[in-house]
Coordinates of C-alpha atoms and ligand atoms in Angstrom, one line a residue:
M167 CA 34.2 44.2 -46.5
S168 CA 32.4 44.6 -43.1
A169 CA 34.4 45.5 -40.0
V170 CA 32.4 43.0 -38.0
E171 CA 30.4 40.2 -39.5
Y172 CA 28.3 37.5 -37.6
D173 CA 27.5 34.6 -39.9
G174 CA 24.8 32.2 -38.5
V175 CA 26.2 32.3 -35.0
T176 CA 24.6 29.9 -32.6
V177 CA 25.8 29.6 -29.0
E178 CA 24.8 26.7 -26.9
I179 CA 25.6 26.4 -23.2
D180 CA 24.9 23.2 -21.3
G181 CA 22.6 22.1 -24.1
T182 CA 20.6 25.3 -24.1
S183 CA 20.6 27.7 -27.1
I184 CA 21.5 31.1 -25.8
I185 CA 22.0 32.7 -29.3
R186 CA 20.3 31.3 -32.3
D187 CA 21.5 31.8 -35.9
A188 CA 22.6 35.4 -35.5
S189 CA 23.8 37.2 -38.7
L190 CA 24.8 40.8 -38.7
M191 CA 27.1 43.1 -40.6
V192 CA 28.7 46.2 -39.1
D193 CA 30.4 48.6 -41.5
S194 CA 33.7 50.3 -40.7
G195 CA 33.1 53.4 -38.5
E196 CA 29.5 52.4 -37.6
F197 CA 28.3 52.7 -34.0
L198 CA 26.0 49.7 -33.4
G199 CA 23.9 49.6 -30.3
V200 CA 22.8 46.2 -29.1
I201 CA 19.6 46.6 -27.2
G202 CA 17.1 44.2 -25.6
P203 CA 15.7 43.1 -22.3
N204 CA 17.7 41.5 -19.5
G205 CA 18.9 38.0 -20.4
S206 CA 18.0 38.3 -24.1
G207 CA 21.6 37.5 -25.1
K208 CA 23.4 40.8 -25.7
S209 CA 26.6 40.0 -23.7
T210 CA 26.7 36.5 -25.1
L211 CA 26.6 37.9 -28.6
L212 CA 29.4 40.4 -27.8
R213 CA 31.6 37.7 -26.1
C214 CA 31.9 35.8 -29.4
V215 CA 33.8 38.8 -30.9
Y216 CA 36.5 39.0 -28.3
R217 CA 36.8 35.2 -28.0
A218 CA 35.5 34.8 -24.5
L219 CA 33.0 32.3 -26.1
A220 CA 33.2 30.1 -29.1
P221 CA 30.0 29.7 -31.2
S222 CA 28.6 26.2 -31.4
S223 CA 28.1 26.9 -35.1
G224 CA 28.7 29.9 -37.4
G225 CA 31.4 32.4 -37.0
V226 CA 32.5 36.0 -36.4
R227 CA 34.8 37.9 -38.7
I228 CA 36.7 41.1 -38.0
D229 CA 38.0 42.9 -41.1
G230 CA 37.3 39.6 -43.0
H231 CA 39.3 37.4 -40.6
D232 CA 37.6 34.7 -38.6
V233 CA 38.3 35.6 -34.9
R234 CA 39.0 31.9 -34.1
A235 CA 41.5 31.5 -37.0
V236 CA 43.9 34.2 -35.7
S237 CA 45.9 34.2 -32.4
M238 CA 44.5 35.8 -29.3
R239 CA 47.2 38.4 -29.6
E240 CA 46.4 39.3 -33.2
N241 CA 42.7 39.5 -32.3
A242 CA 43.5 41.8 -29.4
R243 CA 45.3 44.2 -31.8
R244 CA 42.0 44.5 -33.7
V245 CA 39.5 44.3 -30.9
A246 CA 39.3 45.9 -27.5
A247 CA 36.6 44.9 -25.1
L248 CA 35.1 46.6 -22.1
T249 CA 33.3 43.7 -20.4
Q250 CA 30.9 43.5 -17.5
S251 CA 33.0 41.0 -15.6
A252 CA 36.4 42.8 -15.6
S253 CA 37.7 42.3 -12.1
L254 CA 41.3 43.0 -11.2
D255 CA 42.2 41.8 -7.8
F256 CA 45.9 42.7 -8.0
D257 CA 47.3 45.9 -6.6
F258 CA 47.8 47.5 -10.0
T259 CA 47.7 51.2 -10.2
A260 CA 45.2 52.8 -12.7
A261 CA 48.1 53.7 -15.0
E262 CA 49.4 50.1 -14.9
V263 CA 45.9 48.8 -15.7
V264 CA 45.8 51.2 -18.7
A265 CA 49.3 50.1 -19.8
T266 CA 48.1 46.5 -20.1
G267 CA 46.1 47.8 -23.1
R268 CA 49.4 48.1 -25.0
L269 CA 50.5 44.5 -24.5
P270 CA 49.1 43.1 -27.7
H271 CA 51.2 45.7 -29.6
R272 CA 54.5 44.8 -27.9
E273 CA 56.9 42.1 -28.7
L274 CA 56.9 39.5 -25.9
G275 CA 58.9 40.7 -23.0
A276 CA 59.7 44.1 -24.6
A277 CA 59.6 47.2 -22.5
A278 CA 57.1 50.0 -23.1
R279 CA 58.2 52.4 -25.8
A280 CA 57.7 56.1 -25.7
R281 CA 54.8 55.8 -28.0
D282 CA 53.1 53.3 -25.7
R283 CA 53.4 55.8 -22.9
E284 CA 52.0 58.6 -25.1
V285 CA 49.1 56.5 -26.2
C286 CA 48.3 55.6 -22.6
A287 CA 48.5 59.2 -21.4
A288 CA 46.2 60.3 -24.2
A289 CA 43.7 57.5 -23.5
M290 CA 43.7 58.5 -19.8
A291 CA 43.1 62.1 -20.7
T292 CA 40.2 61.2 -23.0
A293 CA 38.6 59.1 -20.3
G294 CA 39.3 61.8 -17.7
V295 CA 41.3 59.6 -15.4
E296 CA 44.8 61.2 -15.3
M297 CA 44.3 62.1 -11.7
F298 CA 43.9 58.5 -10.7
A299 CA 47.2 57.4 -12.4
D300 CA 48.9 56.4 -9.1
R301 CA 45.8 55.2 -7.3
V302 CA 45.5 51.5 -6.7
F303 CA 42.8 50.3 -9.1
T304 CA 40.8 48.4 -6.5
T305 CA 40.4 51.5 -4.3
L306 CA 38.6 53.4 -7.1
S307 CA 34.8 54.0 -7.1
G308 CA 32.7 52.0 -9.5
G309 CA 32.5 54.9 -12.0
E310 CA 36.2 55.8 -11.7
A311 CA 37.2 52.2 -12.2
Q312 CA 34.8 51.9 -15.2
R313 CA 36.5 54.9 -16.8
V314 CA 40.0 53.5 -16.2
L315 CA 38.9 50.3 -18.0
I316 CA 37.6 52.4 -20.9
A317 CA 40.9 54.2 -21.0
R318 CA 42.6 50.8 -21.2
A319 CA 40.3 49.9 -24.2
F320 CA 41.2 53.2 -25.9
A321 CA 44.9 52.6 -25.3
Q322 CA 44.6 49.3 -27.1
E323 CA 44.0 51.3 -30.3
P324 CA 41.6 48.7 -31.8
N325 CA 39.8 48.9 -35.1
V326 CA 36.8 47.5 -33.3
L327 CA 35.6 48.6 -29.8
I328 CA 33.3 46.2 -28.0
L329 CA 31.5 47.9 -25.0
D330 CA 29.3 45.9 -22.8
E331 CA 27.2 48.4 -20.9
P332 CA 29.9 51.0 -20.9
T333 CA 27.8 53.6 -19.0
N334 CA 27.3 51.3 -16.0
H335 CA 28.2 53.3 -12.9
L336 CA 28.7 56.5 -14.8
D337 CA 27.0 59.8 -14.0
I338 CA 25.3 61.6 -16.9
R339 CA 28.3 63.9 -17.6
H340 CA 30.6 60.9 -17.9
Q341 CA 28.0 58.9 -20.0
F342 CA 28.1 61.7 -22.6
D343 CA 31.9 62.0 -22.4
I344 CA 32.6 58.3 -22.8
L345 CA 30.1 57.6 -25.5
G346 CA 31.2 60.8 -27.3
A347 CA 34.8 59.7 -27.0
A348 CA 34.1 56.2 -28.3
R349 CA 32.3 57.7 -31.3
G350 CA 34.9 60.4 -31.8
R351 CA 37.7 57.8 -32.3
G352 CA 36.3 56.9 -35.7
V353 CA 36.5 53.2 -35.0
T354 CA 33.8 50.6 -35.3
V355 CA 31.9 50.4 -32.0
V356 CA 29.5 47.6 -30.9
A357 CA 27.9 48.5 -27.6
A358 CA 25.3 46.7 -25.5
L359 CA 23.3 49.6 -24.0
H360 CA 20.3 49.7 -21.7
D361 CA 19.7 53.4 -22.0
L362 CA 17.6 53.7 -25.1
N363 CA 17.8 57.6 -25.1
M364 CA 21.6 57.4 -25.1
A365 CA 21.5 54.7 -27.8
A366 CA 19.3 57.0 -29.9
Q367 CA 21.8 59.8 -29.5
Y368 CA 25.0 57.9 -30.2
C369 CA 24.2 54.8 -32.4
T370 CA 24.0 54.9 -36.1
T371 CA 22.3 51.5 -36.1
L372 CA 20.5 49.4 -33.5
A373 CA 20.3 45.6 -33.3
V374 CA 17.5 44.3 -31.1
V375 CA 18.1 41.1 -29.4
L376 CA 15.0 39.2 -28.1
D377 CA 15.2 35.7 -26.6
G378 CA 18.5 34.8 -28.2
T379 CA 17.8 36.0 -31.7
I380 CA 18.5 39.3 -33.5
A381 CA 14.8 40.4 -34.0
C382 CA 15.6 43.5 -36.1
I383 CA 18.3 45.9 -37.2
G384 CA 17.9 49.5 -38.3
P385 CA 18.4 53.1 -37.5
P386 CA 17.1 54.4 -34.1
D387 CA 14.4 56.6 -35.6
E388 CA 12.9 53.6 -37.4
L389 CA 13.1 51.1 -34.5
L390 CA 12.4 53.2 -31.4
T391 CA 8.7 53.5 -31.7
A392 CA 6.3 53.3 -28.7
A393 CA 4.7 50.2 -30.1
N394 CA 8.1 48.4 -30.4
I395 CA 9.2 49.5 -26.9
A396 CA 5.9 48.1 -25.5
E397 CA 6.5 44.9 -27.4
W398 CA 10.1 44.5 -26.4
Y399 CA 10.0 45.6 -22.8
G400 CA 6.3 45.6 -21.8
V401 CA 6.5 49.3 -20.9
G402 CA 4.4 52.2 -22.3
A403 CA 6.1 55.2 -23.7
Y404 CA 5.8 58.5 -25.4
V405 CA 8.4 59.0 -28.1
V406 CA 9.3 62.6 -28.8
T407 CA 11.8 64.2 -31.1
H408 CA 15.0 65.7 -29.5
P409 CA 14.6 69.5 -30.2
R410 CA 18.2 70.0 -31.4
T411 CA 19.4 66.7 -32.9
G412 CA 16.0 65.3 -34.2
V413 CA 16.7 61.8 -32.8
P414 CA 13.9 60.0 -30.9
Q415 CA 13.8 60.4 -27.2
I416 CA 11.6 58.3 -25.0
I417 CA 9.5 59.3 -22.0
F418 CA 8.5 56.1 -20.3
D419 CA 5.1 55.8 -18.7
D420 CA 4.2 52.5 -17.1
Q421 CA 0.6 53.8 -16.7
V422 CA 0.0 54.2 -20.4
P423 CA -2.2 51.2 -21.1
Q424 CA -1.3 51.1 -24.8
A425 CA 1.9 52.6 -26.0
I426 CA 1.5 55.8 -28.1
S427 CA 4.1 57.5 -30.3
E428 CA 4.3 61.2 -30.7
E429 CA 2.3 61.1 -34.0
E430 CA -0.4 58.9 -32.5
H431 CA -0.6 61.2 -29.5
S432 CA -0.9 64.5 -31.4
Ligands
ATP29 N1 27.6 30.4 -18.7 C1 26.2 30.3 -18.7 N2 25.6 29.3 -18.2 C2 24.2 29.2 -18.3 N3 23.5 30.2 -18.8 C3 24.1 31.3 -19.2 C4 25.5 31.4 -19.2 N4 25.8 32.6 -19.8 C5 24.6 33.2 -20.1 N5 23.6 32.4 -19.8 C6 22.2 32.8 -19.9 O1 22.0 33.2 -21.3 C7 21.0 34.2 -21.3 C8 21.6 35.4 -22.0 O2 22.6 36.0 -21.2 P1 23.3 37.4 -21.5 O3 24.2 37.7 -20.4 O4 23.9 37.3 -22.9 O5 22.1 38.4 -21.6 P2 22.1 40.0 -21.7 O6 21.1 40.3 -22.7 O7 23.4 40.5 -21.8 O8 21.5 40.3 -20.2 P3 21.6 41.6 -19.3 O9 20.8 42.7 -20.0 O10 20.9 41.2 -18.0 O11 23.0 41.9 -19.1 C9 20.6 34.5 -19.9 O12 19.4 33.8 -19.7 C10 21.7 33.9 -19.1 O13 21.2 33.5 -17.8

């Protein structure tokens, strides 16, 4: 059984097909990177998993359960999402924001248990935000706030972590830390990523979304060729091999008239 399964998902908004007939299976423990140009449909695809959007046809299953057939609360025990549009206008402290990640696990109205507090403290340590615990969330910088929201997603202890551009606002140190922490949790991760070099380093599989359809699915070293990058993004590139890990790494060059891969170049 797949951890996440899209079965013929079509999303129509105001009569326009934003996603067309998307099918995809993500195995338990896999780190799937969803890549593709701006406006291609990555966020829309992700929103169907955490029920921010209902497909017009087809469905999404988590651990074999259709996400629309279970309660929001039950879905939230399985899926945590870091979204692009998370805005919190209340004067919550960072620790209070993280604590909301435990709500799906608590009985209605029940107080936080010792374990809830332990999980939140560990999540804040993993995201490196313990020092912001008492800060009002809205006073944090973009990167600090992003890490608090990541801590909240970790505190939710989901089987499936949905990350929509998780490295937005993060400096390079925190990009490594957060993607490494997501991978290190051993859960299934589905992440929309713009940074193809980070995607190559952390993702086991990539799904490429082009104009509302999943154009291809495969491991980074198969998909991240110069020819594909030119086709998907209209940018030339040299693709080299990371000297330590062996994964593809991309040096973009908008002046390269025709994309060349390392093999073609040598
Ligand atoms: N509520 C909506 N109403 C109208 N159009 C929408 C709506 N939501 C998304 N779209 C359109 O659907 C397309 C896909 O949007 P989506 O946000 O999924 O793309 P994306 O690949 O995540 O883009 P980006 O890389 O810029 O974040 C875009 O053209 C967007 O304008």
